[in-house]
Amino acid sequence: MRKNKGYTPQEQEKLKKIIQERTGYRIKNDKLLEQIFTRSTYSERKGGENNEVLEFIGDQVLSYFLVKKLSGYSGDWNKDGEYIFRLREYHLTAIKQELVCNENLCQIIDSWGVAKYVVAGPKDWPNGLDDQPKARADLFEAILGAIALESGWDEVVLERAVHKMLSLDKRLAILVPKFFDMFPCL
């Protein structure tokens, strides 16, 4: 965690490279890159924009593509033109919650090694980001929100980013069968 904004050109390049490797999208705008990593605790004191709205956008993008994937993974059209789900709504909710819980998103960000680039204000300093899984989960969503805005909401780019960021197919291949095993009549 940092107490001041600003990255060296080498740090900017490193962050862009990590984000591209993990999402399939390269952030072009250096100011947007900085905003992704700026917490409101910093901007409240020093001014400028922070990552809260990016996080909100990323959360919605994540939800959309997870619901899209889950509906295709757990259902299909029948001969009468009805969409038949093999899992109930509460099963889908449980799977989605497991995928997007703070602990899961935090582990992903930790594996990227980018949390140390977060710029935070004094309210964050006593705890540090190591004790705030939500702050690191917010960073995951802010990255996705920034990709949405900078790509012009390109659905192909966003879907690829969600799949890569979550290793979605791999995780669903593990999660969904557990629900079928728990509820064999489905």
mmCIF file of C-alpha atoms in Angstrom:
data_model
loop_
_atom_site.group_PDB
_atom_site.id
_atom_site.type_symbol
_atom_site.label_atom_id
_atom_site.label_comp_id
_atom_site.label_asym_id
_atom_site.label_seq_id
_atom_site.Cartn_x
_atom_site.Cartn_y
_atom_site.Cartn_z
ATOM 1 C CA MET A 1 0.000 0.000 0.000
ATOM 2 C CA ARG A 2 1.225 3.460 -0.890
ATOM 3 C CA LYS A 3 0.591 6.818 0.690
ATOM 4 C CA ASN A 4 1.088 8.880 -2.476
ATOM 5 C CA LYS A 5 -0.008 8.748 -6.094
ATOM 6 C CA GLY A 6 2.354 8.359 -8.969
ATOM 7 C CA TYR A 7 4.083 5.455 -10.605
ATOM 8 C CA THR A 8 7.390 5.337 -12.376
ATOM 9 C CA PRO A 9 7.218 4.471 -16.088
ATOM 10 C CA GLN A 10 8.568 1.029 -15.183
ATOM 11 C CA GLU A 11 5.819 0.503 -12.587
ATOM 12 C CA GLN A 12 3.153 1.640 -15.054
ATOM 13 C CA GLU A 13 4.453 -0.785 -17.641
ATOM 14 C CA LYS A 14 4.598 -3.599 -15.085
ATOM 15 C CA LEU A 15 0.980 -2.974 -13.976
ATOM 16 C CA LYS A 16 -0.241 -2.768 -17.561
ATOM 17 C CA LYS A 17 1.540 -6.008 -18.395
ATOM 18 C CA ILE A 18 0.104 -7.857 -15.382
ATOM 19 C CA ILE A 19 -3.410 -6.624 -16.112
ATOM 20 C CA GLN A 20 -3.080 -7.606 -19.776
ATOM 21 C CA GLU A 21 -1.774 -11.081 -18.912
ATOM 22 C CA ARG A 22 -4.580 -11.681 -16.419
ATOM 23 C CA THR A 23 -7.479 -10.093 -18.336
ATOM 24 C CA GLY A 24 -6.565 -10.139 -22.017
ATOM 25 C CA TYR A 25 -6.902 -6.339 -22.133
ATOM 26 C CA ARG A 26 -4.176 -3.694 -21.950
ATOM 27 C CA ILE A 27 -5.046 -0.470 -20.144
ATOM 28 C CA LYS A 28 -3.917 2.431 -22.335
ATOM 29 C CA ASN A 29 -4.751 5.489 -20.234
ATOM 30 C CA ASP A 30 -2.133 6.110 -17.521
ATOM 31 C CA LYS A 31 -4.528 8.273 -15.484
ATOM 32 C CA LEU A 32 -7.153 5.530 -15.568
ATOM 33 C CA LEU A 33 -4.509 3.040 -14.448
ATOM 34 C CA GLU A 34 -3.727 5.305 -11.495
ATOM 35 C CA GLN A 35 -7.437 5.688 -10.713
ATOM 36 C CA ILE A 36 -7.888 1.907 -10.586
ATOM 37 C CA PHE A 37 -5.435 1.779 -7.695
ATOM 38 C CA THR A 38 -6.594 4.910 -5.818
ATOM 39 C CA ARG A 39 -8.846 4.401 -2.796
ATOM 40 C CA SER A 40 -11.386 6.974 -1.675
ATOM 41 C CA THR A 41 -9.481 7.376 1.599
ATOM 42 C CA TYR A 42 -6.723 8.998 -0.456
ATOM 43 C CA SER A 43 -8.884 11.119 -2.762
ATOM 44 C CA GLU A 44 -10.942 12.428 0.184
ATOM 45 C CA ARG A 45 -7.791 14.097 1.532
ATOM 46 C CA LYS A 46 -5.823 14.851 -1.615
ATOM 47 C CA GLY A 47 -8.504 15.242 -4.290
ATOM 48 C CA GLY A 48 -8.767 13.580 -7.645
ATOM 49 C CA GLU A 49 -10.738 10.538 -8.634
ATOM 50 C CA ASN A 50 -10.754 7.152 -6.957
ATOM 51 C CA ASN A 51 -11.772 3.632 -7.880
ATOM 52 C CA GLU A 52 -15.220 3.479 -6.240
ATOM 53 C CA VAL A 53 -17.289 4.029 -9.398
ATOM 54 C CA LEU A 54 -14.953 1.751 -11.360
ATOM 55 C CA GLU A 55 -15.606 -0.866 -8.690
ATOM 56 C CA PHE A 56 -19.385 -0.384 -9.016
ATOM 57 C CA ILE A 57 -19.187 -0.783 -12.798
ATOM 58 C CA GLY A 58 -16.934 -3.824 -12.504
ATOM 59 C CA ASP A 59 -19.308 -5.450 -10.035
ATOM 60 C CA GLN A 60 -22.189 -5.095 -12.485
ATOM 61 C CA VAL A 61 -20.137 -6.397 -15.423
ATOM 62 C CA LEU A 62 -19.058 -9.361 -13.326
ATOM 63 C CA SER A 63 -22.657 -10.140 -12.361
ATOM 64 C CA TYR A 64 -23.905 -9.917 -15.940
ATOM 65 C CA PHE A 65 -21.344 -12.290 -17.390
ATOM 66 C CA LEU A 66 -21.606 -14.744 -14.490
ATOM 67 C CA VAL A 67 -25.380 -14.927 -14.861
ATOM 68 C CA LYS A 68 -24.985 -15.345 -18.609
ATOM 69 C CA LYS A 69 -22.500 -18.184 -18.154
ATOM 70 C CA LEU A 70 -24.465 -19.864 -15.363
ATOM 71 C CA SER A 71 -27.719 -19.804 -17.303
ATOM 72 C CA GLY A 72 -26.029 -21.531 -20.219
ATOM 73 C CA TYR A 73 -24.168 -23.932 -17.968
ATOM 74 C CA SER A 74 -27.213 -25.048 -16.016
ATOM 75 C CA GLY A 75 -30.069 -24.833 -18.479
ATOM 76 C CA ASP A 76 -31.272 -25.313 -22.014
ATOM 77 C CA TRP A 77 -34.338 -24.940 -24.220
ATOM 78 C CA ASN A 78 -36.846 -27.786 -24.303
ATOM 79 C CA LYS A 79 -38.975 -28.830 -27.291
ATOM 80 C CA ASP A 80 -41.871 -26.643 -26.084
ATOM 81 C CA GLY A 81 -39.760 -23.483 -26.180
ATOM 82 C CA GLU A 82 -39.320 -23.257 -22.400
ATOM 83 C CA TYR A 83 -35.957 -22.685 -20.781
ATOM 84 C CA ILE A 84 -35.350 -25.538 -18.362
ATOM 85 C CA PHE A 85 -32.891 -25.069 -15.529
ATOM 86 C CA ARG A 86 -31.128 -28.039 -13.978
ATOM 87 C CA LEU A 87 -30.309 -25.936 -10.915
ATOM 88 C CA ARG A 88 -32.632 -23.854 -8.785
ATOM 89 C CA GLU A 89 -32.252 -20.093 -8.330
ATOM 90 C CA TYR A 90 -30.771 -20.515 -4.847
ATOM 91 C CA HIS A 91 -28.160 -22.938 -6.242
ATOM 92 C CA LEU A 92 -27.192 -20.424 -8.913
ATOM 93 C CA THR A 93 -27.015 -17.713 -6.250
ATOM 94 C CA ALA A 94 -24.772 -19.886 -4.075
ATOM 95 C CA ILE A 95 -22.434 -20.609 -6.989
ATOM 96 C CA LYS A 96 -22.295 -16.928 -7.949
ATOM 97 C CA GLN A 97 -21.644 -15.888 -4.348
ATOM 98 C CA GLU A 98 -18.817 -18.379 -4.052
ATOM 99 C CA LEU A 99 -17.226 -17.062 -7.237
ATOM 100 C CA VAL A 100 -17.444 -13.367 -6.312
ATOM 101 C CA CYS A 101 -17.002 -13.456 -2.538
ATOM 102 C CA ASN A 102 -14.397 -11.067 -1.168
ATOM 103 C CA GLU A 103 -12.094 -13.915 -0.194
ATOM 104 C CA ASN A 104 -12.036 -15.374 -3.708
ATOM 105 C CA LEU A 105 -11.486 -12.032 -5.465
ATOM 106 C CA CYS A 106 -8.883 -11.132 -2.837
ATOM 107 C CA GLN A 107 -6.974 -14.361 -3.488
ATOM 108 C CA ILE A 108 -6.956 -13.603 -7.198
ATOM 109 C CA ILE A 109 -5.578 -10.083 -6.656
ATOM 110 C CA ASP A 110 -3.011 -11.455 -4.204
ATOM 111 C CA SER A 111 -1.852 -13.963 -6.823
ATOM 112 C CA TRP A 112 -1.295 -11.051 -9.237
ATOM 113 C CA GLY A 113 0.929 -9.220 -6.727
ATOM 114 C CA VAL A 114 -0.603 -5.799 -7.443
ATOM 115 C CA ALA A 115 -2.102 -4.803 -4.068
ATOM 116 C CA LYS A 116 1.145 -3.091 -3.087
ATOM 117 C CA TYR A 117 0.402 -0.453 -5.746
ATOM 118 C CA VAL A 118 -2.847 0.660 -4.107
ATOM 119 C CA VAL A 119 -2.757 4.298 -3.010
ATOM 120 C CA ALA A 120 -4.619 4.817 0.257
ATOM 121 C CA GLY A 121 -5.255 7.519 2.821
ATOM 122 C CA PRO A 122 -4.778 7.562 6.586
ATOM 123 C CA LYS A 123 -8.041 5.731 7.327
ATOM 124 C CA ASP A 124 -6.559 2.646 5.644
ATOM 125 C CA TRP A 125 -3.093 2.852 7.177
ATOM 126 C CA PRO A 126 -3.754 1.370 10.635
ATOM 127 C CA ASN A 127 -5.145 -1.857 9.177
ATOM 128 C CA GLY A 128 -3.183 -2.057 5.958
ATOM 129 C CA LEU A 129 -4.568 -3.811 2.906
ATOM 130 C CA ASP A 130 -3.359 -7.169 4.175
ATOM 131 C CA ASP A 131 -6.152 -7.050 6.751
ATOM 132 C CA GLN A 132 -8.795 -5.839 4.287
ATOM 133 C CA PRO A 133 -9.898 -8.555 1.854
ATOM 134 C CA LYS A 134 -12.745 -6.279 0.708
ATOM 135 C CA ALA A 135 -10.265 -3.595 -0.418
ATOM 136 C CA ARG A 136 -8.456 -6.109 -2.598
ATOM 137 C CA ALA A 137 -11.750 -7.508 -3.918
ATOM 138 C CA ASP A 138 -12.702 -3.910 -4.771
ATOM 139 C CA LEU A 139 -9.475 -3.640 -6.754
ATOM 140 C CA PHE A 140 -10.493 -6.700 -8.804
ATOM 141 C CA GLU A 141 -13.815 -5.034 -9.651
ATOM 142 C CA ALA A 142 -12.171 -1.647 -10.356
ATOM 143 C CA ILE A 143 -9.897 -3.270 -12.925
ATOM 144 C CA LEU A 144 -12.919 -4.800 -14.648
ATOM 145 C CA GLY A 145 -14.793 -1.472 -14.490
ATOM 146 C CA ALA A 146 -11.879 0.349 -16.084
ATOM 147 C CA ILE A 147 -11.748 -2.226 -18.874
ATOM 148 C CA ALA A 148 -15.483 -1.725 -19.470
ATOM 149 C CA LEU A 149 -15.109 2.033 -19.825
ATOM 150 C CA GLU A 150 -11.906 2.096 -21.824
ATOM 151 C CA SER A 151 -13.038 -0.658 -24.217
ATOM 152 C CA GLY A 152 -16.301 1.179 -24.873
ATOM 153 C CA TRP A 153 -18.231 -1.659 -23.225
ATOM 154 C CA ASP A 154 -16.969 -4.163 -25.787
ATOM 155 C CA GLU A 155 -18.813 -7.372 -24.845
ATOM 156 C CA VAL A 156 -16.191 -9.664 -26.332
ATOM 157 C CA VAL A 157 -13.420 -7.919 -24.397
ATOM 158 C CA LEU A 158 -15.442 -7.944 -21.171
ATOM 159 C CA GLU A 159 -16.520 -11.565 -21.415
ATOM 160 C CA ARG A 160 -12.938 -12.641 -22.089
ATOM 161 C CA ALA A 161 -11.726 -10.554 -19.140
ATOM 162 C CA VAL A 162 -14.258 -12.079 -16.738
ATOM 163 C CA HIS A 163 -13.403 -15.594 -17.906
ATOM 164 C CA LYS A 164 -9.655 -15.036 -17.607
ATOM 165 C CA MET A 165 -9.788 -13.135 -14.317
ATOM 166 C CA LEU A 166 -11.863 -15.821 -12.602
ATOM 167 C CA SER A 167 -10.548 -18.852 -14.515
ATOM 168 C CA LEU A 168 -14.292 -19.255 -14.906
ATOM 169 C CA ASP A 169 -14.560 -22.489 -16.854
ATOM 170 C CA LYS A 170 -12.135 -24.221 -14.503
ATOM 171 C CA ARG A 171 -13.956 -22.989 -11.383
ATOM 172 C CA LEU A 172 -17.404 -23.866 -12.729
ATOM 173 C CA ALA A 173 -16.227 -27.335 -13.680
ATOM 174 C CA ILE A 174 -15.462 -27.825 -9.989
ATOM 175 C CA LEU A 175 -18.413 -25.965 -8.449
ATOM 176 C CA VAL A 176 -21.412 -26.990 -10.547
ATOM 177 C CA PRO A 177 -20.968 -30.771 -10.193
ATOM 178 C CA LYS A 178 -20.936 -30.328 -6.414
ATOM 179 C CA PHE A 179 -24.481 -28.989 -6.636
ATOM 180 C CA PHE A 180 -25.575 -31.824 -8.915
ATOM 181 C CA ASP A 181 -24.035 -34.289 -6.442
ATOM 182 C CA MET A 182 -25.834 -32.615 -3.531
ATOM 183 C CA PHE A 183 -29.132 -32.653 -5.424
ATOM 184 C CA PRO A 184 -29.023 -35.722 -7.708
ATOM 185 C CA CYS A 185 -32.652 -35.368 -8.761
ATOM 186 C CA LEU A 186 -31.811 -32.210 -10.723
#
